[in-house]
Tab-separated table of C-alpha atoms in Angstrom:
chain	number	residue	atom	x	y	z
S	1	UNK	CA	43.323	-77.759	131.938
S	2	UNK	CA	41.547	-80.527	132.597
S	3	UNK	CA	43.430	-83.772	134.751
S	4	UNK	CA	42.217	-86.859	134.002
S	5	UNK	CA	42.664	-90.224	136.291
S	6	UNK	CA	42.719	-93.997	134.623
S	7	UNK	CA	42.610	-91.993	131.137
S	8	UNK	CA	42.821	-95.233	129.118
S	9	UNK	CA	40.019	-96.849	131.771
S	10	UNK	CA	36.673	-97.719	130.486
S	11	UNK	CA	35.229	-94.441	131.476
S	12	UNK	CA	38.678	-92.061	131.479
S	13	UNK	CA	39.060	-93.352	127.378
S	14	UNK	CA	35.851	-92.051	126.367
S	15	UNK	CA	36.112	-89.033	128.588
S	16	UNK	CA	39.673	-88.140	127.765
S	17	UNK	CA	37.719	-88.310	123.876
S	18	UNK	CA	34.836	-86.193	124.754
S	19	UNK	CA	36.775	-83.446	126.194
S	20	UNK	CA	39.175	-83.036	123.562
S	21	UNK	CA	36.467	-83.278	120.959
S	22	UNK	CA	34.542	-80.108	123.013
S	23	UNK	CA	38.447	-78.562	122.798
S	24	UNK	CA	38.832	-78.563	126.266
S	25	UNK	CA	42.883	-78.898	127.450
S	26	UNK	CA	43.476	-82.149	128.755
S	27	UNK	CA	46.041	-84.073	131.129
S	28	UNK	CA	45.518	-87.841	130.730
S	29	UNK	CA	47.132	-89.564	133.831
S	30	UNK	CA	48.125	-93.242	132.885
S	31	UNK	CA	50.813	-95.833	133.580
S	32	UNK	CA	52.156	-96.431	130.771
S	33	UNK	CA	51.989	-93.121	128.205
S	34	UNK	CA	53.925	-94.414	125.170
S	35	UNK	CA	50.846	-97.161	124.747
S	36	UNK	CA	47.779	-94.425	125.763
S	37	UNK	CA	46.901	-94.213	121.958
S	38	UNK	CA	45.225	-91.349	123.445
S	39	UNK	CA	43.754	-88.390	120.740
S	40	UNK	CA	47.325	-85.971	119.487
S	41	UNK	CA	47.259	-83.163	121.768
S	42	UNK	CA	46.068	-84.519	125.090
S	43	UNK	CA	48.943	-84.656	126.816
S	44	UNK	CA	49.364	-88.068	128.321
S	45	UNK	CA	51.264	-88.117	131.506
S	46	UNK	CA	52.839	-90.474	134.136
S	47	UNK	CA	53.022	-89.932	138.092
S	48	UNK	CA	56.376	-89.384	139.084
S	49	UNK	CA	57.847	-90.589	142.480
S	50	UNK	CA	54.535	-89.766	144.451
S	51	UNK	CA	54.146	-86.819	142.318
S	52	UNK	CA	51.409	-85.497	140.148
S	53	UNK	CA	52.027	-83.320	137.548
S	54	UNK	CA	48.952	-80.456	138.784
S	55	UNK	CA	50.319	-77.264	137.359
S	56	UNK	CA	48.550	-75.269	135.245
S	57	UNK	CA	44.900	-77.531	135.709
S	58	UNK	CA	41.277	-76.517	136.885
S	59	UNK	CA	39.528	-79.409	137.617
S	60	UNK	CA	40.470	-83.399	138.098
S	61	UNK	CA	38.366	-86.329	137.693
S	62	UNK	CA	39.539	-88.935	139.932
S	63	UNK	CA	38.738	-92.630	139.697
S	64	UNK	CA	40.113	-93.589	143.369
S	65	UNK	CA	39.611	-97.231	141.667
S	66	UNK	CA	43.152	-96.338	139.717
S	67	UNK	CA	44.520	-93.746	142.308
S	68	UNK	CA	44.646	-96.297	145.131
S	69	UNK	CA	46.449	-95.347	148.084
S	70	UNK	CA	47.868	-91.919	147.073
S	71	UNK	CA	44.369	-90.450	146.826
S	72	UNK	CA	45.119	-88.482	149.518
S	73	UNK	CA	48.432	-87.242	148.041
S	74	UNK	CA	47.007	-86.265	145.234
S	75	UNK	CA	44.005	-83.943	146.732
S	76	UNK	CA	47.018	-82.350	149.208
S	77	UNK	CA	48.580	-81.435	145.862
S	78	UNK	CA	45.143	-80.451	143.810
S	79	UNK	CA	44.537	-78.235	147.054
S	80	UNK	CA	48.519	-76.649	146.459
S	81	UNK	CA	48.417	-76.274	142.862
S	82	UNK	CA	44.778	-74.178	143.348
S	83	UNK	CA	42.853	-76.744	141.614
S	84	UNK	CA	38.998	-75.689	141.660
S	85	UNK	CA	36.962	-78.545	141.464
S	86	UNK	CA	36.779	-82.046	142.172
S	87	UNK	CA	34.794	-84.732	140.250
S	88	UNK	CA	34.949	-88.385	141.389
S	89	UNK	CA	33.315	-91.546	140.190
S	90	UNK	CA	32.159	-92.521	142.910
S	91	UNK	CA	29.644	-95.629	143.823
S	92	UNK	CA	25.825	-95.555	144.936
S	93	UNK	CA	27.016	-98.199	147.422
S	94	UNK	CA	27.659	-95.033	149.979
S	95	UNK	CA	23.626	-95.652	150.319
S	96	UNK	CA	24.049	-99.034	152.358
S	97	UNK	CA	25.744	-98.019	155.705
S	98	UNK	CA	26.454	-101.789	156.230
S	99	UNK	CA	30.021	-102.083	157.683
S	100	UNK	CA	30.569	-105.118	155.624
S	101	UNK	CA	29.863	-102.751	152.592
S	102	UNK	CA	33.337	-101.867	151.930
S	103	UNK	CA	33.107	-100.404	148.786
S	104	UNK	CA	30.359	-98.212	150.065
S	105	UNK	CA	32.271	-97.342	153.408
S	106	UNK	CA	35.395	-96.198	151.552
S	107	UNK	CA	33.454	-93.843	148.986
S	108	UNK	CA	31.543	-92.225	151.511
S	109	UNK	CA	35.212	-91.844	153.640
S	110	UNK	CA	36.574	-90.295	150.236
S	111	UNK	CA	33.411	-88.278	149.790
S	112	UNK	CA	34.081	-86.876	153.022
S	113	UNK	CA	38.029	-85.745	152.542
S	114	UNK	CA	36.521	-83.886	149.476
S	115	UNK	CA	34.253	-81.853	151.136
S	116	UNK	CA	36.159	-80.551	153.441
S	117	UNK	CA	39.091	-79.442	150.816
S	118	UNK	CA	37.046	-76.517	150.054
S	119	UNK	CA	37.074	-77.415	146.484
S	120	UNK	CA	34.181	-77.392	144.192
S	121	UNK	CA	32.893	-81.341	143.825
S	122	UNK	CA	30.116	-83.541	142.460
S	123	UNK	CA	30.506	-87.065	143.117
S	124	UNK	CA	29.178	-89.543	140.363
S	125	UNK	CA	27.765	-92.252	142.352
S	126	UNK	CA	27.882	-94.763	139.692
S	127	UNK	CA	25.388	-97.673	140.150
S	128	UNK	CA	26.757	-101.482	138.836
S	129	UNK	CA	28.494	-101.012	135.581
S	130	UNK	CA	27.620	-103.074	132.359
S	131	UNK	CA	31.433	-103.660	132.123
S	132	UNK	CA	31.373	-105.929	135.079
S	133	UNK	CA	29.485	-109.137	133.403
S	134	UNK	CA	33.083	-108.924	131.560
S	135	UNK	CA	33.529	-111.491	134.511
S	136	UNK	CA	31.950	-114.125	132.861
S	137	UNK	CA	34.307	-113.736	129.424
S	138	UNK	CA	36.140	-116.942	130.143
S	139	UNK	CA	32.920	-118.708	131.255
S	140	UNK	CA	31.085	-117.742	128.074
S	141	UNK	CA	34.139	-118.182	125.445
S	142	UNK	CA	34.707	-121.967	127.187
S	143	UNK	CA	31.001	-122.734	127.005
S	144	UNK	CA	30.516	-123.449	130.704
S	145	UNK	CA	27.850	-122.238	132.976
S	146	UNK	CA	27.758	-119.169	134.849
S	147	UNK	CA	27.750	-119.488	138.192
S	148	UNK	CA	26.014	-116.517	140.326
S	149	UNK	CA	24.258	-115.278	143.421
S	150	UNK	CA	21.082	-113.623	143.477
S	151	UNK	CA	20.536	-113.969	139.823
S	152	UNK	CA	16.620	-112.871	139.917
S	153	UNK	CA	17.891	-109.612	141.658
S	154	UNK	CA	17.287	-106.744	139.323
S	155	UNK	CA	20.038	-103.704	138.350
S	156	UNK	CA	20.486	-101.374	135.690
S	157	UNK	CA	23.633	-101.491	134.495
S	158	UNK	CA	25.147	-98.375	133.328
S	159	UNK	CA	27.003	-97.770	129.973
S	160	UNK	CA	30.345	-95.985	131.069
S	161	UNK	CA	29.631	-93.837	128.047
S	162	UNK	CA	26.503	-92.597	130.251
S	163	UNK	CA	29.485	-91.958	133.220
S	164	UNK	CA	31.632	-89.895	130.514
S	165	UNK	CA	28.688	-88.284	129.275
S	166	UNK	CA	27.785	-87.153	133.204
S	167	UNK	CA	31.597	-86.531	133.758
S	168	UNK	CA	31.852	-84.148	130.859
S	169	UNK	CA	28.958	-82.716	132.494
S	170	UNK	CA	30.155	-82.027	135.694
S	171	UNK	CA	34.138	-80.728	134.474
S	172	UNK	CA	32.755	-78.046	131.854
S	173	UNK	CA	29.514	-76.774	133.467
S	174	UNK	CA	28.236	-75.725	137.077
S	175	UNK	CA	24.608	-78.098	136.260
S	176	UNK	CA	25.952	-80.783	138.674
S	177	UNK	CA	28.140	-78.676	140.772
S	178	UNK	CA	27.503	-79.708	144.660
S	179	UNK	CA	25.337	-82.426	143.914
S	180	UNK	CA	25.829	-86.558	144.545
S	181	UNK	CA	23.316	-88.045	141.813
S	182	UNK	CA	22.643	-91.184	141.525
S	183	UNK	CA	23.313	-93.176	137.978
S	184	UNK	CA	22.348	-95.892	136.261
S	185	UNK	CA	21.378	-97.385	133.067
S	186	UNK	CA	17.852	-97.120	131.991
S	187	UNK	CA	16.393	-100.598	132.321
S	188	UNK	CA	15.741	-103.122	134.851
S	189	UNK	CA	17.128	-106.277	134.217
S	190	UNK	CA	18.131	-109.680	136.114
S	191	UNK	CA	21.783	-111.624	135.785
S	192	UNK	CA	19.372	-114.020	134.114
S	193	UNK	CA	18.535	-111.359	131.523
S	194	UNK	CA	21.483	-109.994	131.059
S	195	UNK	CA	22.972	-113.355	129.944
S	196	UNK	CA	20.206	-113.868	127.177
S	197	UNK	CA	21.056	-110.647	125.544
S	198	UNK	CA	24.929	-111.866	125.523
S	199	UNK	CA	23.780	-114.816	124.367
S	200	UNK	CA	21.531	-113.290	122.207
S	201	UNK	CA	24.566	-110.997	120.601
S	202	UNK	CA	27.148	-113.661	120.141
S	203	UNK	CA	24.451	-116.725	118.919
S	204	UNK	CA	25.366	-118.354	121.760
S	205	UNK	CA	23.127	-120.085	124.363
S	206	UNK	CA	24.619	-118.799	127.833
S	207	UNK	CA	23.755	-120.893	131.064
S	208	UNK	CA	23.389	-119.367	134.047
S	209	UNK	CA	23.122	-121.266	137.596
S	210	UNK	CA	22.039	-120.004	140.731
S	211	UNK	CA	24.507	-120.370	143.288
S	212	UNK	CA	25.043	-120.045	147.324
S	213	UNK	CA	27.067	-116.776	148.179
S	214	UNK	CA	29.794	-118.569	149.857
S	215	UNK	CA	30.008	-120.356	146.496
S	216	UNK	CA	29.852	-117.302	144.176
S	217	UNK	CA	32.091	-115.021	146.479
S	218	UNK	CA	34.924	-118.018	146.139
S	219	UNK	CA	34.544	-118.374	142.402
S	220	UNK	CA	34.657	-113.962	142.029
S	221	UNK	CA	37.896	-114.236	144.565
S	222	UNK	CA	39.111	-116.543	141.766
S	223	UNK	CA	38.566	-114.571	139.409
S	224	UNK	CA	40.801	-112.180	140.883
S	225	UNK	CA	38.348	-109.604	142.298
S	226	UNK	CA	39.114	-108.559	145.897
S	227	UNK	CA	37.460	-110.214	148.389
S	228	UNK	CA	36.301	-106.750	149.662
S	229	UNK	CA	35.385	-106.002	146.845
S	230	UNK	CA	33.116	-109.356	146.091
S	231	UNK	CA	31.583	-108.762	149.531
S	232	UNK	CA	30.280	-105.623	148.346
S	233	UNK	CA	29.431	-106.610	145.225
S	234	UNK	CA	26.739	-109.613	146.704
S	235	UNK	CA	25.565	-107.208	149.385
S	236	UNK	CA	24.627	-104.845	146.161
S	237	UNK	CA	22.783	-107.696	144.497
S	238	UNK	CA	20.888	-108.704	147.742
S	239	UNK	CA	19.925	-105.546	148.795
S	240	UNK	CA	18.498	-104.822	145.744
S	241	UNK	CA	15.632	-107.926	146.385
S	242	UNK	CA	14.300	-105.387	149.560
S	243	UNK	CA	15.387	-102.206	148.387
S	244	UNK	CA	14.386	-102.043	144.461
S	245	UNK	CA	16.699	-99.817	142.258
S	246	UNK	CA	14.813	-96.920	140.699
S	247	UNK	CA	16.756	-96.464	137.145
S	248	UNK	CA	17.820	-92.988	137.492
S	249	UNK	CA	19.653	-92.581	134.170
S	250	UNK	CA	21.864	-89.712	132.928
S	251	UNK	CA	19.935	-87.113	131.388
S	252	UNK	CA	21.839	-87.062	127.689
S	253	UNK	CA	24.657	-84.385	127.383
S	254	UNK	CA	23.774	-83.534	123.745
S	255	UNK	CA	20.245	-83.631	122.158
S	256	UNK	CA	21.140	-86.843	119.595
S	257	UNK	CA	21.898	-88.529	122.780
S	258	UNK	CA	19.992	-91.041	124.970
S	259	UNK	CA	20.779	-93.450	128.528
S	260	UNK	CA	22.190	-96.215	126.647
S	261	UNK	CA	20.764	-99.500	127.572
S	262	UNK	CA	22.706	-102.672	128.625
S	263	UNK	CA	21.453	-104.265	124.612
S	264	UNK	CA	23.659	-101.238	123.344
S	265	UNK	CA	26.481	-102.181	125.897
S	266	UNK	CA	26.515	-105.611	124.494
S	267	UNK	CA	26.585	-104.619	120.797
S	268	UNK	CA	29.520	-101.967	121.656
S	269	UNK	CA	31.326	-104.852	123.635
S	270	UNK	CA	30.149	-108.351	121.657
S	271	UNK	CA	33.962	-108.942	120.399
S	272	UNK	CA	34.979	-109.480	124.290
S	273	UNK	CA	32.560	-112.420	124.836
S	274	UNK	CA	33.279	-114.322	121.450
């Protein structure tokens, strides 16, 4: 049995799907099960009063992102229940040792309380997702500029299909076991360029302005993104003008697969910036 964290998340969804489809058992962990709409026979499942329903599973993907603070209750009770392995998404921000890198400081933390649980692991350490420019929605649906830092800094955003696909990877075969790779999408691109190919998709010319990093760090807190969590975000971005990205895409888990691009992202997602 397979336990799956944020199972209705942007990557849990399509892993939760991928699993079942191989006819792997699955245990989709989510907050609210009656409105999962998850595939019949994956058995969706709430945490109960601090607890986590372990028995009877192999392996656990964990998405601390959803798990919060009772990460460390649940790998106490992975470790009880004689859960094997360990897979987290975790974030190639444990590369910058930067203490004002918080996203970075607490993956390489959680990293660290894996290894030493004895369990098997591989850590996903996810480069910047596609899914984030979903913080410009309201920007783009209201017609107003875009206001970012470091917008000629270049990324590779990664499909979280590519993150299932590596995921799927990691919980049914040994070919990642132990290792920490490094994933993104397969293409270099600026916030500049990223915003032509939305704008591209919906017919839409989308403005994007070049702001200060006090300015864009305010406007992300106001967006309801934690400030630690816009901190790390703008240290990613400026990093990234001294310390290019190499893409280092997923290799694809099935042979009519490829690394999706950020183009594909936007034709998957188009309806959310409309």
């Amino acid at each position: 049995m397979h336990f799956i964290t944020g199972a209705t998340g942007n990557v849990g969804r399509q892993l939760v799907e991928r699993l079942h489809a191989r006819g792997a058992g699955v245990r989709a962990l989510t907050r609210n099960p009656a409105a999962a709409a998850l595939p019949a026979g994956v058995d969706v499942v709430a945490a109960r009063d601090g607890s986590f329903p372990l028995d009877g599973v192999g392996a656990v993907f964990l998405n601390p992102a959803v798990v919060h603070d009772t990460v460390d209750t649940l790998l106490g009770q992975a470790i009880d229940a004689g859960v094997r392995r360990i897979v987290l998404l975790s974030s190639s921000s444990v590369l910058d040792d930067h203490p004002a890198n918080h996203t970075g400081v607490a993956h390489r933390a959680l990293e660290d309380r894996i290894r030493r649980t004895g369990m098997e692991w591989t850590f996903l350490r996810a480069g910047m997702f596609a899914a984030n420019t979903r913080q410009w929605v309201a920007s783009i649906r209201a017609g107003d500029t875009i206001r970012a830092a470091h917008t000629a800094a270049r990324i590779a955003p990664i499909h979280e299909a590519d993150l299932a696909a590596a995921a799927t990877r990691a919980l049914l075969t040994d070919s990642l076991l132990g290792t920490a790779p490094v994933l993104t999408g397969p293409d270099l691109l600026t916030q500049t360029d990223q915003a032509e190919l939305i704008g591209a998709a919906i017919g839409a010319t989308v403005h994007l302005e070049q702001v200060d990093p006090d300015i864009a760090r305010k406007l992300m807190v106001e967006q309801h993104i934690p400030p630690n969590v816009a901190e790390s975000l703008l240290r990613y971005y400026e990093r990234t003008l001294t310390h290019p990205i190499q893409p280092t895409p997923i290799s694809p888990e099935t042979a009519d697969e490829h690394p999706r691009s950020f183009r594909e992202w936007v034709h998957d997602h188009t309806a959310d910036f409309r």
